[in-house]
Structures are given as C-alpha cells and as structure tokens.
Amino acid sequence: MSTKQLPFPTGSFEMIHCSRCRIDFHENDGIFIRESGRLLRSNGYFVYSAPPAYRKDKDFPVIWDKLVNLTTAMCWRLIAHKVQTAIWIKENSQPSCLLQNAKQKVTDVCDVDDESKPSWNIPLKNCIQVRKVTKPLLETSRKGYLDALSASSYSYVSLLKHFLPIINPGRSSISLTYIASERIIPGYGGGMSSAKAALESDTRVLAFEAGRKRKIRVNIISAGPLRSRAARAIGFIDMMIDYSIANAPLQKELSAEEVGNAASFLASPLASAITGTVLYVDNGLNAMGVGVDSPISSDLNIPKEQH
C-alpha cells in the first residue's frame, strides 16, 4: 500500500489487523487508514498492534494521539485498548456521523464511490466513501444505482457463468434476496430494492438456461430480518426484527440456522424438482397484508405473545 488502492472492492473485509504494525497511518493526513476504512464492512473491526520497541519511543504518544484523532474523524469507535494494541469498530451509524463531520470540515467525503468495482491501479483517495444503501431512490445517482445492480444482481450472473461448466448435473445454486424486491421498505434505498428485484428475475431466467444446459437448479431464499453484518449496514435492522416479531404469523426472531436449513433443503435431492423459485424464510411475514400492530387490528382480539 503506497500510492494505489489495494485491489479489493469497498467493504471486502470484516476485520483488518496490522500486527507489529510499522505503517505510518498518521502520516499524509491519514490516507492509509482511510484506505483501510474503505475496505472494512459496516461493523467491521480494525486491530492495531504496535511493535514492542515502540513502547520506549518518545514519539509514540504523539503518533497515538494523531491516530485517535483520525479514527474519531472517521467515526470509528475505540472498543478496546491495552498496552499498544487497540481495536476500533466501524459502526453502522457511520454514514450520518461522516456527513456531519464533513459539514464541520473535520473530514472529507468522496464525491463519487466505487463500492462494487475492483480497484486495480486506482490512486489512493484522501477522503472517505459513504455507503448509500439508505439514500432515497430519488436521490440515488446513476452510478450508485448501477453499482447496486452490479454488486447484488449481475455478480450472481457472472459467478454462475464462471462456475457452471464445473458444477455437476443435478446440483443446485442458491442466492439470497429480500422482500424489498416486491414491497416498499422505507430506508432500503440506493437502488438496492431494484437490485433485489433484478436478482429474482435473473434467478428465473438462470433456472431455465442452467437447467437446459447443465441440469442445474437455481433458486433464491428471501430471508426475513436477521442480525447479520450485511443487514446492519441499513441502520435499522433492530427495528425491522422487532416489527417482524410483532407482526409475523410465527412470533419469534429468525435465526441464521433456520435460513441455513432452508438452503440445505434446496441443495439436497429432496428439492430435486424445485427450480426458479423464491423460498420465503421469514416466519410468514411475507403473507401479511396489514400489520397486527396497525390501528385497524386493535379491536380484532388477535392473540399476541408477550416478549
């Protein structure tokens, strides 16, 4: 890492650890740590471990102060610090915090993002990219919209195109979607709802083409609100989980194991005649037309579990 971005798309890693670190993150206005921030996913961790020799370095306290100031400006939160090892988290509240810091001239926000594109031979940028998944559709740029389609829809087409020749006939390919593809989910913006709709449409076409060409089954799981790292990027996942528990026919929190069980079924011979299908794994929330917590339901004496 010197003058060019590392060759990975934005948000590629859940953790970055600089062990016995001799990278001068505080130099050049923090351009190297900003690049590390580009690579971290929402709620990802940055671990910094300074070499033991730095304990006696009279300049280290100054370096540490500069590093803390930089990470604070980037809206990272220091969650652990012992001797010369520190851990920061890039929280999902970062976008709103960054925009506020940019207004106060504390940090610079990039004008254009390239979240879905590999960064071969791209110069380092001394600014911070803000994820636009919560941006309203009317405020989404053409590039942001196309990036969402590329990352969440065409990436699956490309993957299947690449691996189809080596997948054994009769096997299965599965992807994940969300009900925002067909229903309005306020706050799920940046073109992501359109991208999920495209992914579901592509799944049906791929089911036909891959089925005829290699006898491969192609299905997609529409999972309900789940406490995953990816879901935290939208910023209101806890609210969606509470809504699901209150309104779904099965009043319970969805688990990753339940989604995994559905995927295991679709991948197994038990689903040998199922292809081109959207399988809802959401405790039945997709079937609801009106929420139980809606005023219209207040006088219907609907059974509700206490949580």
Short mmCIF file of C-alpha atoms in Angstrom, two decimals:
data_model
loop_
_atom_site.label_atom_id
_atom_site.label_comp_id
_atom_site.label_asym_id
_atom_site.label_seq_id
_atom_site.Cartn_x
_atom_site.Cartn_y
_atom_site.Cartn_z
CA MET A 1 0.00 0.00 0.00
CA SER A 2 1.76 3.17 -1.19
CA THR A 3 0.12 5.36 -3.83
CA LYS A 4 -2.53 2.97 -5.20
CA GLN A 5 -5.68 1.49 -3.70
CA LEU A 6 -5.45 -2.16 -2.70
CA PRO A 7 -7.05 -4.44 -5.34
CA PHE A 8 -10.24 -5.19 -3.42
CA PRO A 9 -13.75 -3.70 -3.69
CA THR A 10 -15.10 -1.49 -0.93
CA GLY A 11 -16.36 -3.40 2.11
CA SER A 12 -14.42 -6.60 1.37
CA PHE A 13 -13.29 -7.44 4.90
CA GLU A 14 -14.84 -7.88 8.34
CA MET A 15 -11.52 -7.33 10.09
CA ILE A 16 -8.18 -5.73 9.28
CA HIS A 17 -5.28 -6.46 11.65
CA CYS A 18 -1.97 -4.65 11.38
CA SER A 19 0.27 -6.83 13.59
CA ARG A 20 3.59 -5.43 14.85
CA CYS A 21 2.48 -2.52 12.78
CA ARG A 22 5.06 -0.21 11.24
CA ILE A 23 2.71 1.52 8.80
CA ASP A 24 2.64 5.25 9.47
CA PHE A 25 -1.15 5.54 9.46
CA HIS A 26 -0.91 9.05 10.90
CA GLU A 27 1.15 10.42 8.01
CA ASN A 28 -0.18 12.05 4.80
CA ASP A 29 -3.35 13.16 6.58
CA GLY A 30 -4.24 9.54 7.34
CA ILE A 31 -4.55 8.40 3.73
CA PHE A 32 -3.53 4.81 4.60
CA ILE A 33 -6.05 4.38 7.40
CA ARG A 34 -8.74 5.88 5.17
CA GLU A 35 -7.93 3.15 2.63
CA SER A 36 -8.27 0.57 5.41
CA GLY A 37 -11.65 2.11 6.22
CA ARG A 38 -12.72 1.74 2.59
CA LEU A 39 -12.04 -1.99 2.76
CA LEU A 40 -13.91 -2.57 6.04
CA ARG A 41 -17.55 -3.60 6.07
CA SER A 42 -20.08 -1.94 8.32
CA ASN A 43 -19.44 -3.10 11.90
CA GLY A 44 -16.03 -4.39 10.85
CA TYR A 45 -13.00 -4.25 13.16
CA PHE A 46 -9.62 -2.57 12.77
CA VAL A 47 -6.93 -4.01 15.05
CA TYR A 48 -3.68 -2.12 15.54
CA SER A 49 -0.73 -3.72 17.34
CA ALA A 50 2.40 -1.63 17.62
CA PRO A 51 5.84 -3.31 17.82
CA PRO A 52 7.19 -3.77 21.38
CA ALA A 53 10.07 -1.43 20.54
CA TYR A 54 7.57 1.42 20.22
CA ARG A 55 6.97 1.34 23.98
CA LYS A 56 10.22 3.22 24.53
CA ASP A 57 9.79 5.50 21.52
CA LYS A 58 9.31 9.04 22.83
CA ASP A 59 7.30 9.91 19.71
CA PHE A 60 4.74 7.13 20.15
CA PRO A 61 2.33 9.12 22.39
CA VAL A 62 2.16 11.78 19.67
CA ILE A 63 1.58 9.12 17.00
CA TRP A 64 -1.15 7.56 19.13
CA ASP A 65 -2.92 10.89 19.60
CA LYS A 66 -2.88 11.50 15.85
CA LEU A 67 -4.26 8.01 15.22
CA VAL A 68 -7.09 8.56 17.71
CA ASN A 69 -7.96 11.90 16.12
CA LEU A 70 -8.06 10.32 12.66
CA THR A 71 -10.26 7.41 13.68
CA THR A 72 -12.59 9.76 15.56
CA ALA A 73 -12.96 11.90 12.44
CA MET A 74 -13.75 8.69 10.51
CA CYS A 75 -16.47 7.88 13.08
CA TRP A 76 -14.79 4.71 14.30
CA ARG A 77 -15.31 3.77 17.96
CA LEU A 78 -12.42 2.58 20.12
CA ILE A 79 -13.73 -0.51 21.93
CA ALA A 80 -10.53 -1.91 23.46
CA HIS A 81 -7.07 -0.60 24.27
CA LYS A 82 -4.37 -2.40 26.22
CA VAL A 83 -0.68 -1.50 26.20
CA GLN A 84 -0.01 -0.95 22.48
CA THR A 85 -2.90 -2.90 20.99
CA ALA A 86 -6.15 -1.16 20.11
CA ILE A 87 -9.40 -2.28 18.47
CA TRP A 88 -11.82 0.03 16.66
CA ILE A 89 -15.24 -0.76 15.20
CA LYS A 90 -16.67 0.88 12.09
CA GLU A 91 -20.27 1.20 13.29
CA ASN A 92 -23.36 1.22 11.10
CA SER A 93 -24.12 4.77 12.27
CA GLN A 94 -21.00 5.91 10.43
CA PRO A 95 -22.69 7.43 7.32
CA SER A 96 -24.70 10.03 9.24
CA CYS A 97 -21.73 10.75 11.50
CA LEU A 98 -19.42 11.22 8.49
CA LEU A 99 -21.80 13.60 6.77
CA GLN A 100 -21.97 15.64 9.99
CA ASN A 101 -18.16 15.69 10.27
CA ALA A 102 -17.89 16.72 6.62
CA LYS A 103 -20.18 19.69 7.28
CA GLN A 104 -17.92 20.71 10.14
CA LYS A 105 -14.82 20.30 7.91
CA VAL A 106 -13.48 17.59 10.22
CA THR A 107 -13.09 15.11 7.37
CA ASP A 108 -13.63 14.88 3.62
CA VAL A 109 -16.27 12.69 1.98
CA CYS A 110 -15.63 11.36 -1.52
CA ASP A 111 -17.78 12.84 -4.28
CA VAL A 112 -18.04 9.52 -6.16
CA ASP A 113 -17.88 5.99 -4.79
CA ASP A 114 -16.81 2.75 -6.44
CA GLU A 115 -18.09 0.22 -3.95
CA SER A 116 -18.60 -2.66 -6.35
CA LYS A 117 -15.56 -2.21 -8.58
CA PRO A 118 -12.13 -3.74 -8.07
CA SER A 119 -9.55 -1.04 -7.52
CA TRP A 120 -6.70 -2.05 -9.78
CA ASN A 121 -4.33 0.83 -10.48
CA ILE A 122 -6.59 3.45 -8.87
CA PRO A 123 -4.81 6.23 -6.93
CA LEU A 124 -5.39 6.44 -3.19
CA LYS A 125 -8.06 8.95 -2.20
CA ASN A 126 -7.70 11.12 0.87
CA CYS A 127 -11.44 11.06 1.51
CA ILE A 128 -14.00 8.66 2.94
CA GLN A 129 -16.70 6.89 0.98
CA VAL A 130 -20.23 6.93 2.38
CA ARG A 131 -22.39 3.91 1.67
CA LYS A 132 -25.67 4.93 0.06
CA VAL A 133 -27.91 1.99 0.94
CA THR A 134 -30.17 4.29 3.00
CA LYS A 135 -30.33 7.04 0.37
CA PRO A 136 -33.82 7.54 -1.16
CA LEU A 137 -34.21 6.26 -4.72
CA LEU A 138 -34.94 9.78 -6.00
CA GLU A 139 -31.59 10.91 -4.57
CA THR A 140 -29.59 7.94 -5.89
CA SER A 141 -27.11 8.74 -8.63
CA ARG A 142 -27.00 6.78 -11.88
CA LYS A 143 -23.63 5.38 -10.87
CA GLY A 144 -24.85 4.39 -7.40
CA TYR A 145 -27.89 2.69 -8.93
CA LEU A 146 -25.82 0.76 -11.47
CA ASP A 147 -23.28 -0.17 -8.79
CA ALA A 148 -26.09 -1.66 -6.70
CA LEU A 149 -27.26 -3.72 -9.70
CA SER A 150 -23.71 -4.82 -10.40
CA ALA A 151 -22.97 -5.85 -6.81
CA SER A 152 -26.29 -7.51 -5.96
CA SER A 153 -27.53 -8.87 -9.28
CA TYR A 154 -25.01 -9.19 -12.09
CA SER A 155 -22.37 -10.52 -9.68
CA TYR A 156 -24.52 -13.67 -9.35
CA VAL A 157 -24.95 -13.99 -13.12
CA SER A 158 -21.19 -13.64 -13.51
CA LEU A 159 -20.49 -16.20 -10.78
CA LEU A 160 -22.81 -18.82 -12.28
CA LYS A 161 -21.45 -18.17 -15.76
CA HIS A 162 -17.95 -18.87 -14.48
CA PHE A 163 -18.70 -21.98 -12.41
CA LEU A 164 -21.46 -23.61 -14.47
CA PRO A 165 -19.04 -25.71 -16.57
CA ILE A 166 -17.63 -27.42 -13.46
CA ILE A 167 -20.88 -27.92 -11.49
CA ASN A 168 -22.12 -31.49 -11.69
CA PRO A 169 -25.54 -32.01 -13.33
CA GLY A 170 -28.37 -32.21 -10.81
CA ARG A 171 -26.67 -29.86 -8.36
CA SER A 172 -28.04 -26.58 -7.04
CA SER A 173 -27.16 -22.88 -6.91
CA ILE A 174 -28.73 -20.61 -4.27
CA SER A 175 -28.67 -16.88 -3.59
CA LEU A 176 -30.30 -14.54 -1.07
CA THR A 177 -32.84 -11.78 -1.61
CA TYR A 178 -35.13 -9.58 0.48
CA ILE A 179 -38.81 -8.72 0.33
CA ALA A 180 -37.92 -5.12 -0.62
CA SER A 181 -37.79 -6.55 -4.16
CA GLU A 182 -41.60 -6.53 -4.24
CA ARG A 183 -42.76 -4.43 -1.27
CA ILE A 184 -41.91 -0.90 -0.16
CA ILE A 185 -39.36 -0.89 2.68
CA PRO A 186 -38.68 2.79 3.52
CA GLY A 187 -34.98 3.35 4.12
CA TYR A 188 -33.88 0.39 1.99
CA GLY A 189 -32.66 2.64 -0.78
CA GLY A 190 -29.69 3.36 -3.00
CA GLY A 191 -31.16 1.15 -5.73
CA MET A 192 -30.91 -1.97 -3.55
CA SER A 193 -34.63 -2.81 -3.81
CA SER A 194 -34.33 -2.63 -7.61
CA ALA A 195 -31.22 -4.80 -7.47
CA LYS A 196 -33.05 -7.48 -5.45
CA ALA A 197 -35.93 -7.43 -7.94
CA ALA A 198 -33.42 -7.88 -10.76
CA LEU A 199 -31.75 -10.74 -8.87
CA GLU A 200 -35.07 -12.58 -8.52
CA SER A 201 -35.85 -12.07 -12.21
CA ASP A 202 -32.37 -13.29 -13.14
CA THR A 203 -32.90 -16.35 -10.93
CA ARG A 204 -35.89 -17.42 -13.04
CA VAL A 205 -34.02 -16.92 -16.32
CA LEU A 206 -30.91 -18.66 -14.97
CA ALA A 207 -33.07 -21.57 -13.78
CA PHE A 208 -34.22 -22.10 -17.36
CA GLU A 209 -30.83 -21.62 -19.01
CA ALA A 210 -28.76 -23.54 -16.44
CA GLY A 211 -31.43 -26.25 -16.27
CA ARG A 212 -31.45 -26.81 -20.01
CA LYS A 213 -27.69 -26.52 -20.36
CA ARG A 214 -26.40 -28.46 -17.33
CA LYS A 215 -29.49 -29.67 -15.41
CA ILE A 216 -28.59 -27.26 -12.61
CA ARG A 217 -31.31 -26.00 -10.26
CA VAL A 218 -31.28 -22.27 -9.44
CA ASN A 219 -33.32 -20.96 -6.50
CA ILE A 220 -33.30 -17.98 -4.19
CA ILE A 221 -34.14 -17.54 -0.50
CA SER A 222 -35.98 -14.43 0.67
CA ALA A 223 -34.92 -14.24 4.31
CA GLY A 224 -36.65 -12.12 6.91
CA PRO A 225 -34.86 -9.57 9.12
CA LEU A 226 -31.73 -11.19 10.52
CA ARG A 227 -28.93 -9.91 12.74
CA SER A 228 -26.18 -10.28 10.16
CA ARG A 229 -23.28 -7.92 9.43
CA ALA A 230 -24.67 -7.13 6.00
CA ALA A 231 -28.09 -6.23 7.45
CA ARG A 232 -26.54 -3.80 9.91
CA ALA A 233 -25.48 -1.61 7.00
CA ILE A 234 -29.06 -0.35 6.58
CA GLY A 235 -29.01 1.08 10.10
CA PHE A 236 -32.48 -0.02 11.28
CA ILE A 237 -32.24 -3.80 11.39
CA ASP A 238 -33.18 -3.99 15.09
CA MET A 239 -36.41 -2.10 14.35
CA MET A 240 -37.20 -4.49 11.48
CA ILE A 241 -36.63 -7.51 13.72
CA ASP A 242 -38.99 -6.08 16.35
CA TYR A 243 -41.58 -5.40 13.63
CA SER A 244 -41.28 -8.97 12.35
CA ILE A 245 -41.72 -10.48 15.80
CA ALA A 246 -44.79 -8.32 16.40
CA ASN A 247 -46.48 -8.96 13.05
CA ALA A 248 -45.38 -12.31 11.58
CA PRO A 249 -47.64 -15.38 12.00
CA LEU A 250 -44.78 -17.06 13.89
CA GLN A 251 -43.88 -14.63 16.67
CA LYS A 252 -40.19 -15.30 17.10
CA GLU A 253 -36.84 -13.99 15.97
CA LEU A 254 -35.49 -15.58 12.81
CA SER A 255 -32.17 -17.41 13.21
CA ALA A 256 -29.33 -17.92 10.76
CA GLU A 257 -29.69 -21.67 11.37
CA GLU A 258 -33.24 -21.60 10.01
CA VAL A 259 -32.08 -19.89 6.82
CA GLY A 260 -29.25 -22.42 6.59
CA ASN A 261 -31.70 -25.30 6.97
CA ALA A 262 -33.76 -23.96 4.06
CA ALA A 263 -30.61 -23.68 1.96
CA SER A 264 -29.65 -27.26 2.86
CA PHE A 265 -33.08 -28.42 1.70
CA LEU A 266 -32.79 -26.58 -1.64
CA ALA A 267 -29.31 -28.01 -2.17
CA SER A 268 -30.39 -31.57 -1.36
CA PRO A 269 -32.08 -34.26 -3.50
CA LEU A 270 -35.28 -33.51 -1.53
CA ALA A 271 -35.66 -30.43 -3.74
CA SER A 272 -34.73 -32.18 -6.99
CA ALA A 273 -37.85 -30.89 -8.77
CA ILE A 274 -37.67 -27.30 -7.45
CA THR A 275 -36.02 -24.58 -9.53
CA GLY A 276 -36.65 -20.93 -10.39
CA THR A 277 -38.35 -20.46 -7.02
CA VAL A 278 -38.26 -17.75 -4.35
CA LEU A 279 -38.45 -19.53 -0.99
CA TYR A 280 -39.59 -17.27 1.85
CA VAL A 281 -37.89 -17.95 5.18
CA ASP A 282 -39.34 -15.15 7.30
CA ASN A 283 -41.73 -16.68 9.83
CA GLY A 284 -44.54 -15.96 7.36
CA LEU A 285 -44.16 -12.17 7.39
CA ASN A 286 -44.44 -12.02 3.58
CA ALA A 287 -48.02 -13.29 3.78
CA MET A 288 -49.26 -10.35 5.87
CA GLY A 289 -51.21 -7.58 4.17
CA VAL A 290 -51.79 -5.45 7.29
CA GLY A 291 -49.62 -5.44 10.39
CA VAL A 292 -51.05 -6.76 13.64
CA ASP A 293 -49.78 -3.58 15.31
CA SER A 294 -51.83 -1.47 12.87
CA PRO A 295 -54.75 0.53 14.39
CA ILE A 296 -57.13 -1.43 12.14
CA SER A 297 -56.26 -4.59 14.11
CA SER A 298 -56.72 -3.09 17.57
CA ASP A 299 -60.31 -4.32 18.04
CA LEU A 300 -59.92 -7.77 16.46
CA ASN A 301 -58.73 -9.59 19.60
CA ILE A 302 -55.76 -11.16 17.78
CA PRO A 303 -53.62 -13.41 20.03
CA LYS A 304 -50.24 -11.86 20.78
CA GLU A 305 -47.30 -13.35 22.59
CA GLN A 306 -45.51 -11.23 25.16
CA HIS A 307 -41.78 -10.68 24.53
#
